[in-house]
Coordinates of C-alpha atoms and ligand atoms in Angstrom, one line a residue:
M1 CA -0.1 0.1 0.0
S2 CA 1.4 3.4 -1.0
A3 CA 0.0 5.6 1.7
L4 CA 1.7 3.9 4.7
S5 CA 4.1 6.7 5.5
D6 CA 2.2 8.9 7.7
P7 CA -1.4 7.9 7.8
F8 CA -4.0 9.5 10.0
L9 CA -5.1 7.8 13.1
A10 CA -8.7 8.1 13.5
P11 CA -10.2 9.0 16.9
A12 CA -11.8 6.3 18.8
P13 CA -12.4 5.3 22.3
R14 CA -9.4 3.5 24.0
P15 CA -10.3 -0.1 24.7
Q16 CA -11.1 -0.9 28.4
P17 CA -8.0 -2.1 30.2
R18 CA -10.0 -4.4 32.5
P19 CA -13.6 -5.9 32.5
L20 CA -16.2 -3.4 33.7
S21 CA -18.0 -3.8 37.0
T22 CA -21.7 -4.2 36.4
P23 CA -22.7 -0.6 37.4
A24 CA -19.8 0.7 35.2
F25 CA -21.1 -1.6 32.4
I26 CA -24.6 -0.3 32.7
W27 CA -23.3 3.4 32.7
T28 CA -21.1 2.9 29.7
A29 CA -23.7 0.9 27.8
M30 CA -26.2 3.8 28.3
R31 CA -23.9 6.6 27.5
N32 CA -21.9 5.0 24.6
P33 CA -22.0 1.2 24.1
I34 CA -18.8 1.2 21.8
E35 CA -16.8 2.1 25.0
I36 CA -17.6 -1.2 26.6
W37 CA -15.2 -3.3 24.7
G38 CA -11.8 -4.4 26.1
E39 CA -8.7 -5.3 24.1
R40 CA -9.7 -8.9 23.6
A41 CA -12.6 -7.8 21.7
Y42 CA -10.5 -6.5 19.0
R43 CA -8.2 -9.5 18.9
E44 CA -10.2 -12.6 19.3
R45 CA -12.3 -14.3 16.8
V46 CA -15.2 -15.2 19.0
L47 CA -15.9 -14.1 22.6
R48 CA -18.5 -14.8 25.2
N49 CA -19.4 -12.4 27.8
D50 CA -22.4 -13.0 30.1
W51 CA -23.3 -9.4 30.8
L52 CA -26.1 -9.3 33.5
R53 CA -26.5 -12.9 33.2
V54 CA -27.5 -12.9 29.4
P55 CA -25.2 -15.2 27.6
T56 CA -23.8 -13.1 24.7
V57 CA -21.5 -14.3 22.0
I58 CA -19.7 -11.7 20.0
V59 CA -18.3 -12.8 16.5
N60 CA -15.5 -11.3 14.7
D61 CA -14.4 -14.0 12.4
P62 CA -15.5 -13.7 8.7
A63 CA -16.4 -17.4 8.3
T64 CA -18.4 -17.5 11.6
I65 CA -20.2 -14.3 10.4
R66 CA -21.2 -15.9 7.3
H67 CA -22.3 -19.1 9.2
C68 CA -24.5 -16.9 11.6
L69 CA -26.0 -14.3 9.2
V70 CA -26.2 -16.3 6.0
D71 CA -25.8 -20.0 6.1
N72 CA -27.8 -20.5 9.4
A73 CA -29.6 -17.2 9.3
A74 CA -32.9 -18.8 10.0
N75 CA -31.7 -19.7 13.5
Y76 CA -31.0 -16.1 14.4
A77 CA -34.0 -14.0 15.1
M78 CA -33.9 -10.1 15.8
Q79 CA -32.4 -9.5 19.3
P80 CA -35.2 -8.4 21.8
L81 CA -33.1 -5.5 23.1
R82 CA -32.7 -4.2 19.6
Q83 CA -36.4 -4.6 19.0
R84 CA -37.2 -2.8 22.2
V85 CA -35.1 0.3 21.0
L86 CA -36.3 0.4 17.6
R87 CA -39.9 -0.8 17.6
P88 CA -41.5 2.0 19.6
M89 CA -40.9 4.2 16.5
L90 CA -40.5 1.8 13.6
R91 CA -43.2 -0.7 14.7
D92 CA -43.8 -3.2 11.7
G93 CA -41.5 -1.4 9.3
L94 CA -39.1 -3.6 7.3
L95 CA -36.2 -3.0 9.7
T96 CA -38.1 -4.4 12.6
A97 CA -40.7 -6.8 11.0
E98 CA -40.0 -10.5 11.3
G99 CA -41.4 -13.6 9.6
E100 CA -44.1 -13.7 6.9
L101 CA -44.7 -9.9 7.3
W102 CA -40.9 -9.1 6.8
R103 CA -40.8 -11.5 3.6
R104 CA -43.8 -9.9 2.1
T105 CA -42.6 -6.3 2.6
R106 CA -39.0 -7.0 1.5
R107 CA -40.5 -8.5 -1.8
A108 CA -42.8 -5.6 -2.3
M109 CA -40.1 -3.1 -1.8
A110 CA -37.3 -4.9 -3.9
P111 CA -38.2 -3.1 -7.4
V112 CA -37.4 0.3 -6.0
F113 CA -33.9 -0.9 -5.2
T114 CA -32.9 -2.7 -8.5
P115 CA -29.7 -1.5 -10.0
R116 CA -31.7 0.0 -12.8
N117 CA -34.1 1.9 -10.7
V118 CA -31.3 3.2 -8.4
G119 CA -29.3 4.3 -11.5
G120 CA -32.5 6.2 -12.6
L121 CA -32.3 8.2 -9.5
A122 CA -28.7 9.3 -10.0
A123 CA -29.6 12.5 -11.8
I124 CA -31.8 13.7 -8.9
M125 CA -29.0 12.9 -6.3
A126 CA -26.6 15.0 -8.3
T127 CA -29.0 17.8 -8.8
R128 CA -30.0 18.1 -5.1
S129 CA -26.2 17.6 -4.1
Q130 CA -25.1 20.3 -6.4
A131 CA -27.8 23.0 -5.2
F132 CA -26.7 22.0 -1.7
A133 CA -23.0 22.6 -2.5
E134 CA -23.9 26.1 -4.2
A135 CA -26.1 27.1 -1.1
L136 CA -23.3 26.1 1.3
E137 CA -20.7 28.0 -0.8
Q138 CA -22.7 31.1 -0.6
S139 CA -23.4 30.9 3.1
E140 CA -21.1 32.9 5.4
A141 CA -17.6 32.0 4.5
D142 CA -16.0 32.2 7.9
A143 CA -18.6 30.9 10.2
P144 CA -17.9 27.2 10.8
R145 CA -20.7 24.9 9.8
D146 CA -21.7 21.7 11.6
V147 CA -21.1 19.4 8.8
A148 CA -22.8 16.5 10.8
N149 CA -26.0 18.5 10.8
E150 CA -25.4 19.8 7.2
M151 CA -25.2 16.2 5.9
T152 CA -28.4 15.2 7.7
L153 CA -30.3 18.0 5.9
L154 CA -28.6 17.0 2.5
T155 CA -29.4 13.3 2.7
Y156 CA -32.9 14.0 3.9
D157 CA -33.5 16.2 1.0
I158 CA -32.0 13.5 -1.3
L159 CA -34.2 10.8 0.2
Q160 CA -37.5 12.6 0.0
A161 CA -36.8 13.9 -3.5
T162 CA -36.0 10.4 -4.8
L163 CA -38.2 8.0 -2.9
F164 CA -41.1 10.3 -2.0
T165 CA -40.9 12.8 -5.0
D166 CA -40.8 15.8 -2.5
A167 CA -44.2 14.6 -0.9
I168 CA -43.2 14.3 2.7
A169 CA -45.2 16.9 4.7
G170 CA -43.4 19.2 7.1
E171 CA -40.5 21.5 7.0
P172 CA -36.9 19.9 6.6
A173 CA -35.1 21.9 9.4
E174 CA -37.8 20.9 11.9
F175 CA -37.8 17.3 10.6
A176 CA -33.9 17.2 11.2
R177 CA -34.3 18.6 14.7
A178 CA -36.8 16.0 15.5
M179 CA -34.7 13.2 14.1
D180 CA -31.8 14.3 16.3
D181 CA -34.0 14.6 19.3
F182 CA -35.4 11.1 18.6
L183 CA -31.9 9.5 18.1
H184 CA -30.7 11.3 21.1
R185 CA -33.3 10.1 23.5
M186 CA -34.6 6.8 22.0
G187 CA -31.3 5.6 20.6
R188 CA -29.9 5.2 24.0
I189 CA -30.0 1.9 25.7
D190 CA -32.1 2.1 28.8
P191 CA -30.9 0.4 31.8
L192 CA -34.2 -1.1 32.2
D193 CA -33.9 -2.8 28.8
L194 CA -30.5 -4.1 29.7
L195 CA -31.9 -5.6 32.7
D196 CA -34.7 -7.1 30.7
A197 CA -37.3 -5.3 32.8
P198 CA -41.0 -5.8 31.6
A199 CA -42.1 -3.6 28.8
F200 CA -44.8 -1.9 30.9
L201 CA -42.2 -0.1 33.1
P202 CA -41.8 3.3 31.5
R203 CA -38.4 4.1 30.1
V204 CA -37.5 7.7 30.9
G205 CA -35.5 8.3 27.8
R206 CA -38.3 7.0 25.5
L207 CA -41.0 9.1 27.5
L208 CA -38.9 12.3 26.8
G209 CA -38.6 11.1 23.1
H210 CA -42.4 10.6 22.9
R211 CA -42.9 14.2 21.4
S212 CA -40.6 13.5 18.3
T213 CA -42.3 10.2 17.8
T214 CA -45.8 11.9 17.8
Y215 CA -44.4 14.5 15.3
F216 CA -43.2 12.0 13.0
R217 CA -46.4 9.9 13.2
R218 CA -48.5 13.0 12.4
L219 CA -46.3 13.9 9.5
I220 CA -46.3 10.3 8.0
T221 CA -50.2 10.1 8.3
E222 CA -50.5 13.3 6.5
T223 CA -48.0 12.3 3.8
A224 CA -49.7 8.9 3.1
E225 CA -53.2 10.6 3.0
R226 CA -52.2 13.1 0.5
R227 CA -50.7 10.7 -1.8
R228 CA -53.7 8.3 -1.5
A229 CA -56.0 11.2 -2.6
L230 CA -53.6 11.9 -5.6
I231 CA -53.8 8.3 -6.7
A232 CA -57.5 8.2 -6.2
A233 CA -58.0 11.4 -8.3
D234 CA -55.7 10.2 -11.2
P235 CA -53.7 7.0 -10.8
T236 CA -51.6 7.8 -14.0
S237 CA -50.4 11.2 -12.5
A238 CA -49.1 9.8 -9.2
P239 CA -45.2 9.4 -9.2
R240 CA -44.0 5.8 -9.3
D241 CA -41.8 6.1 -6.3
L242 CA -41.6 4.1 -3.1
L243 CA -44.5 5.9 -1.6
T244 CA -46.9 4.9 -4.4
L245 CA -45.4 1.2 -4.3
L246 CA -46.1 1.0 -0.6
L247 CA -49.7 2.3 -0.9
Q248 CA -50.4 -0.1 -3.7
T249 CA -48.8 -3.2 -2.0
E250 CA -51.5 -5.8 -1.4
G251 CA -51.7 -7.2 2.2
L252 CA -50.1 -4.2 4.0
S253 CA -52.5 -2.5 6.4
A254 CA -52.5 1.3 6.5
S255 CA -50.5 1.3 9.6
E256 CA -47.9 -1.1 8.2
V257 CA -47.6 1.3 5.2
E258 CA -47.1 4.2 7.6
D259 CA -44.5 2.0 9.5
N260 CA -42.6 1.6 6.4
I261 CA -42.6 5.4 5.4
I262 CA -41.1 6.2 8.7
T263 CA -38.6 3.3 8.6
F264 CA -37.4 4.1 5.1
I265 CA -37.1 7.9 6.1
G266 CA -35.2 6.8 9.2
A267 CA -33.0 4.1 7.8
G268 CA -32.5 5.9 4.5
H269 CA -31.0 9.2 5.4
E270 CA -29.3 9.3 8.9
T271 CA -27.0 6.4 8.1
T272 CA -25.7 8.1 4.8
A273 CA -25.3 11.3 6.6
R274 CA -23.1 9.8 9.2
A275 CA -21.0 8.1 6.3
L276 CA -20.6 11.5 4.4
G277 CA -19.8 13.5 7.6
W278 CA -17.0 11.2 8.7
T279 CA -15.5 10.9 5.2
L280 CA -15.4 14.7 5.0
Y281 CA -13.7 14.9 8.6
L282 CA -11.3 12.1 7.7
L283 CA -10.3 13.7 4.4
A284 CA -9.8 17.0 6.1
S285 CA -7.5 15.3 8.5
A286 CA -5.4 13.5 5.8
P287 CA -4.6 16.2 3.2
I288 CA -2.6 13.5 1.0
E289 CA -5.7 11.5 0.7
R290 CA -7.9 14.6 0.2
D291 CA -5.6 15.6 -2.5
K292 CA -6.1 12.3 -4.4
V293 CA -9.8 12.9 -4.3
E294 CA -9.7 16.4 -5.5
R295 CA -7.3 15.4 -8.2
E296 CA -9.7 12.6 -9.3
L297 CA -12.6 14.9 -9.4
D298 CA -10.7 17.6 -11.3
E299 CA -9.5 15.2 -14.0
Q300 CA -12.6 12.8 -14.2
L301 CA -15.7 14.8 -13.6
P302 CA -15.5 16.9 -16.8
G303 CA -15.9 13.8 -18.8
L304 CA -18.5 12.2 -16.8
P305 CA -21.8 13.8 -17.6
D306 CA -24.0 10.9 -16.3
P307 CA -23.8 10.7 -12.5
R308 CA -25.1 7.1 -12.6
E309 CA -21.5 6.3 -13.6
W310 CA -19.7 8.0 -10.9
A311 CA -19.6 5.3 -8.2
D312 CA -17.6 3.1 -10.7
A313 CA -15.7 5.8 -12.5
L314 CA -14.5 7.7 -9.3
P315 CA -12.6 4.9 -7.4
R316 CA -10.6 7.3 -5.1
T317 CA -13.8 9.1 -4.0
R318 CA -15.4 5.8 -3.5
A319 CA -12.4 4.3 -1.5
A320 CA -12.5 7.4 0.8
L321 CA -16.2 6.7 1.5
E322 CA -15.6 3.0 2.1
E323 CA -12.8 3.5 4.4
A324 CA -14.8 5.9 6.4
M325 CA -17.6 3.4 6.7
R326 CA -15.0 0.9 7.8
L327 CA -13.6 3.2 10.7
Y328 CA -17.1 4.7 11.4
P329 CA -19.6 2.0 10.4
P330 CA -23.0 4.1 10.4
A331 CA -24.6 0.9 11.8
P332 CA -22.2 -0.5 14.3
S333 CA -24.0 -3.4 15.6
L334 CA -26.0 -6.3 14.2
N335 CA -27.9 -7.9 17.1
R336 CA -29.5 -11.4 16.9
M337 CA -30.8 -14.0 19.3
A338 CA -30.2 -17.6 18.7
I339 CA -33.5 -19.6 18.5
E340 CA -31.9 -23.1 19.0
A341 CA -28.5 -23.8 20.4
D342 CA -25.7 -23.6 17.9
T343 CA -21.8 -24.0 17.9
V344 CA -19.8 -21.3 16.3
A345 CA -16.0 -21.6 15.9
G346 CA -15.9 -24.2 18.6
M347 CA -18.0 -21.9 20.9
E348 CA -21.4 -22.9 22.2
V349 CA -24.3 -20.6 21.7
P350 CA -27.2 -21.6 23.9
A351 CA -30.6 -21.2 22.9
G352 CA -31.8 -17.7 23.7
A353 CA -28.3 -16.2 23.8
S354 CA -27.6 -13.0 22.1
L355 CA -25.4 -13.0 19.2
L356 CA -23.5 -9.7 18.2
V357 CA -21.9 -9.2 14.9
M358 CA -20.4 -5.7 15.5
P359 CA -19.1 -3.9 12.3
W360 CA -17.4 -1.6 14.8
L361 CA -15.2 -4.5 16.1
V362 CA -14.9 -6.5 13.0
H363 CA -13.7 -3.4 10.9
R364 CA -11.1 -2.6 13.6
H365 CA -10.0 -6.1 14.3
E366 CA -6.2 -6.6 14.7
A367 CA -6.0 -9.8 12.9
L368 CA -8.0 -8.8 9.8
W369 CA -6.5 -5.3 9.1
E370 CA -3.1 -3.8 9.0
R371 CA -3.0 -0.6 11.0
P372 CA -6.6 -1.1 11.7
G373 CA -7.2 2.4 13.3
H374 CA -5.7 4.3 10.5
F375 CA -7.3 6.0 7.7
L376 CA -6.1 4.2 4.6
P377 CA -8.4 4.6 1.5
D378 CA -5.9 2.7 -0.7
R379 CA -7.2 -0.5 0.9
F380 CA -10.3 0.0 -1.0
A381 CA -8.6 0.9 -4.3
P382 CA -9.6 -1.5 -7.2
E383 CA -6.3 -3.2 -7.3
N384 CA -6.5 -4.1 -3.4
R385 CA -10.2 -4.5 -3.1
G386 CA -10.1 -8.2 -3.9
R387 CA -8.0 -8.8 -0.6
I388 CA -10.8 -7.8 1.6
D389 CA -13.1 -10.8 2.6
R390 CA -16.8 -10.4 1.9
Y391 CA -17.7 -11.0 5.5
Q392 CA -14.7 -8.9 6.9
Y393 CA -16.3 -5.6 5.8
I394 CA -19.9 -5.4 6.5
P395 CA -21.1 -1.8 6.7
F396 CA -24.5 -2.9 5.1
G397 CA -24.7 -6.2 6.9
V398 CA -25.1 -9.6 5.1
G399 CA -27.6 -12.4 4.6
P400 CA -31.2 -12.1 4.1
R401 CA -31.4 -8.8 6.3
V402 CA -28.7 -7.1 4.3
C403 CA -29.5 -3.4 3.8
I404 CA -31.9 -3.1 1.1
G405 CA -30.6 0.5 0.3
A406 CA -26.9 -0.5 0.1
S407 CA -26.5 0.4 -3.6
F408 CA -28.8 3.5 -3.2
A409 CA -26.5 4.7 -0.4
L410 CA -23.2 4.0 -2.2
Q411 CA -24.4 5.8 -5.5
E412 CA -25.5 8.8 -3.3
G413 CA -22.5 8.9 -1.2
V414 CA -20.2 9.1 -4.1
I415 CA -22.5 11.6 -5.9
A416 CA -22.8 13.7 -2.9
L417 CA -19.0 13.7 -2.2
A418 CA -18.2 14.4 -5.8
C419 CA -20.6 17.4 -5.9
L420 CA -19.5 18.8 -2.6
M421 CA -15.7 18.4 -3.0
R422 CA -15.4 19.5 -6.6
T423 CA -15.6 23.1 -5.6
L424 CA -15.6 23.2 -1.8
R425 CA -12.9 22.4 0.7
F426 CA -13.9 21.3 4.2
E427 CA -11.5 21.9 7.1
Y428 CA -12.1 20.7 10.7
V429 CA -11.9 23.5 13.4
G430 CA -13.0 21.8 16.5
A431 CA -11.0 22.3 19.5
R432 CA -10.7 18.5 20.0
P433 CA -11.1 15.6 17.7
P434 CA -14.6 14.3 17.3
H435 CA -15.5 11.5 19.7
P436 CA -17.6 8.7 18.2
V437 CA -20.7 8.0 20.1
Q438 CA -23.0 5.0 19.3
K439 CA -26.6 6.2 19.3
I440 CA -28.1 3.7 16.9
T441 CA -25.8 5.2 14.4
V442 CA -22.1 6.3 15.2
Q443 CA -22.2 10.1 15.6
P444 CA -19.5 12.4 16.4
R445 CA -20.1 13.9 19.9
G446 CA -20.7 17.7 19.5
G447 CA -21.0 17.5 15.9
L448 CA -18.2 18.2 13.2
P449 CA -17.5 22.1 13.1
M450 CA -15.8 22.7 9.9
R451 CA -15.0 25.7 7.8
V452 CA -16.1 25.3 4.3
T453 CA -14.4 27.4 1.7
R454 CA -14.3 27.4 -2.2
R455 CA -11.2 25.6 -3.6
R456 CA -12.0 26.3 -7.3
K457 CA -14.6 27.8 -9.4
S458 CA -17.8 25.9 -10.5
L459 CA -17.3 23.5 -13.2
Ligands
HEM501 C1 -24.5 4.5 4.5 C2 -25.7 4.0 4.6 C3 -26.3 2.8 5.0 C4 -25.7 2.0 5.8 C5 -24.3 2.0 6.5 C6 -26.7 0.9 6.2 C7 -26.7 -0.2 7.0 C8 -27.6 -1.1 7.2 C9 -27.4 -2.2 7.9 C10 -26.2 -2.7 8.7 C11 -28.6 -3.1 7.8 C12 -28.9 -4.4 8.4 C13 -29.3 -4.4 9.9 C14 -29.4 -5.7 10.6 O1 -29.0 -6.9 9.9 O2 -29.7 -5.8 11.7 C15 -29.6 -2.3 7.0 C16 -30.9 -2.6 6.9 C17 -31.7 -1.7 6.2 N1 -31.5 -0.6 5.6 FE1 -29.8 0.3 5.4 N2 -27.9 1.3 5.7 C18 -27.7 2.4 4.9 C19 -28.4 3.2 3.9 C20 -29.9 2.8 3.8 C21 -30.7 3.5 2.7 C22 -30.2 4.4 1.9 C23 -32.0 2.9 2.9 C24 -33.3 3.1 2.3 C25 -33.4 4.0 1.2 C26 -31.8 1.8 3.9 C27 -32.9 1.1 4.3 C28 -32.7 -0.1 5.1 C29 -33.6 -1.0 5.6 C30 -35.2 -0.9 5.2 C31 -33.1 -2.1 6.1 C32 -33.8 -3.4 6.7 C33 -33.8 -4.4 5.8 C34 -34.3 -5.7 6.2 O3 -34.3 -6.0 7.5 O4 -34.9 -6.5 5.4 N3 -30.5 1.8 4.5 N4 -28.9 -1.1 6.7

């Protein structure tokens, strides 16, 4: 690899030097679950930790990940703790549905995410990203922007333009605030959940997050009603987007349709926003890597009028995004529960045990990666990509529950980066490096204050 000379060490919590006491474990799991891990978690293939007496097996080994999430996936249901965190908001949406309802919904949504259909959305992604870059350029040059928040606005705009054809009710900034509030309050693991307390006991964080849930629900009902009316008035004039498809799926009740609208909004923009924010931060911190991306954009973009080609034709830009998702996987944790007992890599998984596949750990594992904590996009350059095992790099998960929006997100990520970085430069101006915090996604605590300046004239 060429850039091994002076690579940037990406900020991350230091592994715990010794096992945490039970109160310290609960405190840490509530505040920032990625801080619970000790050094062994970054070194061993499979570990068992019976926190709070729940047998928990953590799997870091690619072949074993394949066994659990692909070959023997039917034996691993969604973990009850994961469901308790996500279901109050997402209910029976695709991310949290199980069994027959999940299968039916997944099949119904598949046509939206075929390569052809996703490719057809590239032009809208580029137009929205370009407009966003121009607005950013014209804003006060010297005032630092919170790029984490800016990316949430951008990906929300792209999502609602592509999958909902600008039909979501409500005002984007208010929406972004409510989403932030939701992730902040609901995204935390409640100690009562860790202790497996009955569902009827109120969780304080979630009660406080109730306001954002009510807000989202109202917005979504309104959105569905408006489109239903449009379809009823003239079916041919309704856009052929995810929203129409959902409303026309047979066998989904009105509330299941709404659950999916909220699921696709939630799952479809916050994750991509985190990926973009961390990429811009890492590139700002590693000027050699930033130069490579800027050079690629300067040289290649003028000959690439069709943005549907960018994900393949801009390998350096894409590599930076992929490496950022290695270091800061937007979805850091895949949580399952063993239905029947299983044996993985010589370790017993009792029936009812939790099974954790943590992209956060797998992507930083010492046996799998050279200099795992360093930002080295060259790992993902086309000539090196083949050396990365399919089950060693899993930002989108694997198996039947793999992210349905993976190619949408990759295409969007490259297009957004290209539009932002072809004229703008982002410099990190925070007093301290950002600290990654797991609140459903991996977020930079305190945001990403960055100065945005123009590096060259518009193309
Ligand atoms: C960088 C961006 C993204 C990342 C890192 C990401 C990551 C993931 C991961 C890891 C899963 C699997 C969760 C599990 O196995 O427990 C997942 C599922 C899902 N993702 Fe994404 N995602 C991204 C973008 C998107 C987008 C753009 C959409 C929709 C437009 C989307 C919609 C979904 C849905 C609906 C599921 C549930 C699929 C199922 O269970 O069948 N995601 N995502």
